[in-house]
C-alpha positions as MATLAB code, in Angstrom:
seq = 'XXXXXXXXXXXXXXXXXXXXXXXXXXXXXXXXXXXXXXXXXXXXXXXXXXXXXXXXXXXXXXXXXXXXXXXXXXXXXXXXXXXXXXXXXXXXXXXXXXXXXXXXXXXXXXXXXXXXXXXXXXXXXXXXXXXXXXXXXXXXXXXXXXXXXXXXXXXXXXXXXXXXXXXXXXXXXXXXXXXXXXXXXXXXXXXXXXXXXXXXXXXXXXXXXXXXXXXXXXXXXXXXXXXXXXXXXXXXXXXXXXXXXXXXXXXXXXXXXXXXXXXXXXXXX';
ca = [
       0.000    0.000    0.000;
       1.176    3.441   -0.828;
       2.259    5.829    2.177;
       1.097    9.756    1.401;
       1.850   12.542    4.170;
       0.104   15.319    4.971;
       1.445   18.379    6.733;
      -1.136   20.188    8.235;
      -3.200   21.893   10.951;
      -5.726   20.021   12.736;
      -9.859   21.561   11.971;
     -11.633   20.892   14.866;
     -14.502   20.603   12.624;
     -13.468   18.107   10.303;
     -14.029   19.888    6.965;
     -10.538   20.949    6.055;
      -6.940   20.554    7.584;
      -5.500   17.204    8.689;
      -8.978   15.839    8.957;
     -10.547   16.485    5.193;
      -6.733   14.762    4.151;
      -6.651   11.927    5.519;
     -10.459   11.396    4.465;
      -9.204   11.901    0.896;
      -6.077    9.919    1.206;
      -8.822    7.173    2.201;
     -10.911    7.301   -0.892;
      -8.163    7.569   -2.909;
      -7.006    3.951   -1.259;
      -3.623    5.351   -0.140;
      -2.310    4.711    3.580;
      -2.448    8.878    4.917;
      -0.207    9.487    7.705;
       0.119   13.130    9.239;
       2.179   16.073   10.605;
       0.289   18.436   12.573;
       1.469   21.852   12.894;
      -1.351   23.841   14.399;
      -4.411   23.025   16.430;
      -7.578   25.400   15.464;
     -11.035   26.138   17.282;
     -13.314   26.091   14.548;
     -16.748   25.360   13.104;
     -18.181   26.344    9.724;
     -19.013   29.746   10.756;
     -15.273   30.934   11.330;
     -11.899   30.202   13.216;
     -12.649   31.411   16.298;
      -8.837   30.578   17.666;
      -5.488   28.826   16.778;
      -2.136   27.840   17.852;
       0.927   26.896   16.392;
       2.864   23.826   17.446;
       6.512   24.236   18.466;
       8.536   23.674   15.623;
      10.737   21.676   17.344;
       8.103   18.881   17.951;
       7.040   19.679   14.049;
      10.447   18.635   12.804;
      10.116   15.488   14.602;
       6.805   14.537   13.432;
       8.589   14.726    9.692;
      11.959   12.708   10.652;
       9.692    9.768   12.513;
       7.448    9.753    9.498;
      10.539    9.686    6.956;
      12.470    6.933    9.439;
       9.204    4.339    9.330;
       6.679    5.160    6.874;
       8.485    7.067    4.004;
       5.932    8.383    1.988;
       5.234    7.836   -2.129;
       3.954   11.410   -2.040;
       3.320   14.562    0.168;
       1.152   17.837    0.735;
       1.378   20.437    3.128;
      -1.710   23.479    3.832;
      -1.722   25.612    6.796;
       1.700   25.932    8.472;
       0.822   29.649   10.009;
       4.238   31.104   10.860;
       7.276   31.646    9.816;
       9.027   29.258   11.628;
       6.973   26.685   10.932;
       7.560   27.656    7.118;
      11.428   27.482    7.211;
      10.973   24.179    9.395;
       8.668   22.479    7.489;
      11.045   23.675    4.165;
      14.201   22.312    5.710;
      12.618   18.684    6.583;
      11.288   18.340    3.354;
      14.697   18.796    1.562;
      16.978   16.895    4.022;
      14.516   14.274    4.311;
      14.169   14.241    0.385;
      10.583   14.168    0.774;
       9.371   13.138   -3.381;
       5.946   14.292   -4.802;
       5.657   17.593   -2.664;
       2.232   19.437   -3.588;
       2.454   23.032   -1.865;
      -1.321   24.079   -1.102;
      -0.125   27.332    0.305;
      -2.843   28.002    2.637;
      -3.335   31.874    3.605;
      -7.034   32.934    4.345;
     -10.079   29.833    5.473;
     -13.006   30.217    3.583;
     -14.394   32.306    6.316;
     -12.004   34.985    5.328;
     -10.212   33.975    8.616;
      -6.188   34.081    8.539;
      -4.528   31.178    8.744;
      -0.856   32.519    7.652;
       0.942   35.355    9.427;
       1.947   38.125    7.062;
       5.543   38.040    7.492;
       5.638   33.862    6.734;
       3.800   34.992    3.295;
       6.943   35.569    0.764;
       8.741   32.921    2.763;
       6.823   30.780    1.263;
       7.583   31.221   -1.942;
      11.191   31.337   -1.353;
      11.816   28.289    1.075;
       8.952   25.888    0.000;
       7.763   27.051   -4.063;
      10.988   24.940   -5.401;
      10.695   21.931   -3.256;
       7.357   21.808   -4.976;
       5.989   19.283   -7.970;
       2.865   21.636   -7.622;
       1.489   24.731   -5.833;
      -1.820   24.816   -5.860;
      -3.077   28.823   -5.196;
      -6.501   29.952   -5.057;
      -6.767   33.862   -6.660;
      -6.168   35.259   -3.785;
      -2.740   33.591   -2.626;
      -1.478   33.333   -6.751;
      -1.835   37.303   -6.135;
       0.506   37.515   -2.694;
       2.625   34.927   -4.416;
       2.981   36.692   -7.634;
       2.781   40.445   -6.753;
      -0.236   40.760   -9.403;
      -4.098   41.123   -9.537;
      -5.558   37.669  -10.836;
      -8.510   37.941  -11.456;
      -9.137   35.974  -14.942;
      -8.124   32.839  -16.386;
      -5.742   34.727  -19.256;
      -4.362   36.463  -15.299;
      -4.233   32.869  -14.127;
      -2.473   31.344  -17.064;
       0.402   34.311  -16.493;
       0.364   33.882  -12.549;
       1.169   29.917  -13.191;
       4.081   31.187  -15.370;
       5.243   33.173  -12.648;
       5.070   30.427  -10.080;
       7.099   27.988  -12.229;
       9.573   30.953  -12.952;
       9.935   31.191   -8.662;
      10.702   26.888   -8.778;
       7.583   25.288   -8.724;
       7.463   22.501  -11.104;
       3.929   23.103  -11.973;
       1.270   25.416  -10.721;
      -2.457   24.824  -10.626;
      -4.268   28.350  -10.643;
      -7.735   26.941   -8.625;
     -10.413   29.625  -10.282;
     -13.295   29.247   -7.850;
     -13.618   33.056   -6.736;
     -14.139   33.827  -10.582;
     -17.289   35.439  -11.124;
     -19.763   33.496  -13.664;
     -21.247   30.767  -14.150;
     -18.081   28.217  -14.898;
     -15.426   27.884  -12.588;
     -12.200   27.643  -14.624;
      -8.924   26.097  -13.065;
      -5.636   26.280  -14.967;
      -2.356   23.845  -15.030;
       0.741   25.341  -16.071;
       3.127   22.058  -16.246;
       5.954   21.474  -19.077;
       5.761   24.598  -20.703;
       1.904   23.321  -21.627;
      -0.911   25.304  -20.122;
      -3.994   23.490  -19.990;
      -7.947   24.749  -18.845;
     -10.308   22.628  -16.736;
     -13.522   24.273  -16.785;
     -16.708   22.924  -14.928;
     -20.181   24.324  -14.037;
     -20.359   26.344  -11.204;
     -22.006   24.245   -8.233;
     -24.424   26.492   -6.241;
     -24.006   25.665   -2.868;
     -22.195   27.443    0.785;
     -20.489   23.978    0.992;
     -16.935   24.846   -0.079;
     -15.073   24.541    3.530;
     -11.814   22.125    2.635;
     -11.863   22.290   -1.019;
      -8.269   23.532   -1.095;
      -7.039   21.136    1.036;
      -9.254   17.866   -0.414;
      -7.714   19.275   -3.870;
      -4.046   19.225   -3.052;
      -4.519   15.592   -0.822;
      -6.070   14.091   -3.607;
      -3.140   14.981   -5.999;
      -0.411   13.828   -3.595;
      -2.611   10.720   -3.581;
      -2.702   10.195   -7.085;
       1.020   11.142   -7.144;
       1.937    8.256   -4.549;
       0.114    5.972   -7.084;
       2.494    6.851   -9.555;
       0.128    8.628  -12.066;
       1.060   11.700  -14.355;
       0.765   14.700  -12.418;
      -2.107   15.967  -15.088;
      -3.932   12.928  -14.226;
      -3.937   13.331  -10.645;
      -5.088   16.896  -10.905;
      -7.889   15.524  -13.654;
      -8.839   12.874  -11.194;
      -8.608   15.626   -7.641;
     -10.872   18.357   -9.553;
     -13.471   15.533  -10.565;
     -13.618   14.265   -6.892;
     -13.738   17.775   -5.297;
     -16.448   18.451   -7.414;
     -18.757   15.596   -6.726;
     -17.624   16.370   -3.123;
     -19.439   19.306   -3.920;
     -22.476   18.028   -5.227;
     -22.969   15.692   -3.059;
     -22.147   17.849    0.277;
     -24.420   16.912    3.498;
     -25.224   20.209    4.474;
     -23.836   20.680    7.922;
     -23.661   23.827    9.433;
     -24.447   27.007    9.299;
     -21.677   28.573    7.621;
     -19.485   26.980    5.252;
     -20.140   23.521    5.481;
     -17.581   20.643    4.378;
     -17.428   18.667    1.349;
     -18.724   14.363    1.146;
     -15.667   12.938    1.546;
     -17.486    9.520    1.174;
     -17.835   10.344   -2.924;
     -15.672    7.562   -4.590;
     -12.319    8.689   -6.152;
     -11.709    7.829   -9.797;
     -10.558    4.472  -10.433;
      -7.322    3.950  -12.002;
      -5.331    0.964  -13.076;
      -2.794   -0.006  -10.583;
       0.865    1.381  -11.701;
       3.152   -0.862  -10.163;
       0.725   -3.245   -7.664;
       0.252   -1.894   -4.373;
];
């Protein structure tokens, strides 16, 4: 069976964070195992608190993982601080950590912030060229880049920048675009390509970032092309979507219990 790590913070309600992952990872049929770098107080409404964990004890998390249960692929989301940042950066490279998807987790859905300011260029500069992928939403492609992004001919230029700063690909996620599609692009090889999907009309969008990214590092510890296991993360998010419960009165998370595309195996398991 396939190992995948996530690095994370922990959402107290379950939607997003270390939770939503490992959910995914399970669909996906992939063994998740986890880092946890913050704890949060949270529900769908908003993030009423949070705390980083000493990086110390964050570092060690990583180097047990790596020791026992190397993993086949791995994603990281909210790390919060700066520290965490250059910690989290330095245990993926001298632990050679392979398959690294950077979801570079700024603001929760809520508009609650889940990165501190000064930790925001960081990461493009100690974790962007570790990555295989970075997976921005508008908002963060815009910190990241130092542009407005606000359509998908912005997006296609933002993913050039992003591969320009080290990433080996960049996924531009287009769900704050106004209209009726949501457009996501894939800048990868040189080759830009366009997923575009009708929009879903529904307040149940808490985790989508994260299930995204865990469900590419998933795909990515199976050994599929990194197109295909952004093809195959964008169809399950979406039928996440679709198929949400309803919980909540905010934001409410996605149905994890959707099945993830089937694949043949690559190499057994």
């Amino acid at each position: 069976m396939k190992i995948a790590l996530t690095i994370a913070g922990s959402d107290s309600g379950g939607g997003a964070g270390i939770q939503a992952d490992l959910k995914t990872f399970h669909q996906f049929g992939v063994f998740g195992t986890s880092v946890i770098t913050a704890v949060t107080a949270q529900n769908t409404v908003g993030v009423r608190a949070w705390e980083p964990l000493p990086a110390a004890l964050v570092v060690q998390q990583i180097d047990a993982l790596a020791d026992d249960l190397p993993p086949r692929a791995v994603k990281s989301g909210m790390l919060g601080s700066a520290e965490l940042v250059e910690a989290v950066a330095a245990g993926i490279a001298r632990r050679g950590l392979p398959n690294y998807v950077l979801d570079p987790v700024m603001v929760a859905t809520s508009g609650d912030r889940l990165l501190n300011r000064d930790a925001e260029q960081l990461v493009a500069q100690r974790l962007m060229p570790l990555a295989s992928l970075v997976t921005p939403n508008l908002d963060e492609a815009a910190i990241l880049v130092g542009a407005e992004v606000g359509t998908p001919a912005d997006m296609e230029l933002a993913g050039r920048a992003l591969v320009r700063l080290g990433a080996r690909a960049a996924l531009v996620k287009g769900g704050h675009l106004a209209g009726d599609d949501v457009v996501d692009v894939l800048v990868a090889d040189g080759r830009v390509r366009r997923f575009t999907r009708r929009r879903i009309n529904t307040t149940s969008t808490h985790g989508t970032g994260c299930t995204l990214s865990a469900a590419v590092a998933a795909g990515l510890a199976h050994g599929r092309p990194l197109e295909q296991a952004v093809e195959d993360a964008l169809d399950f998010v979406h039928r996440a979507m679709a198929a949400a419960p309803g919980l909540g009165r905010g934001h409410g998370p996605l149905n994890h219990f959707v099945p993830a595309p089937q694949r043949p195996p690559t190499d057994g398991l």
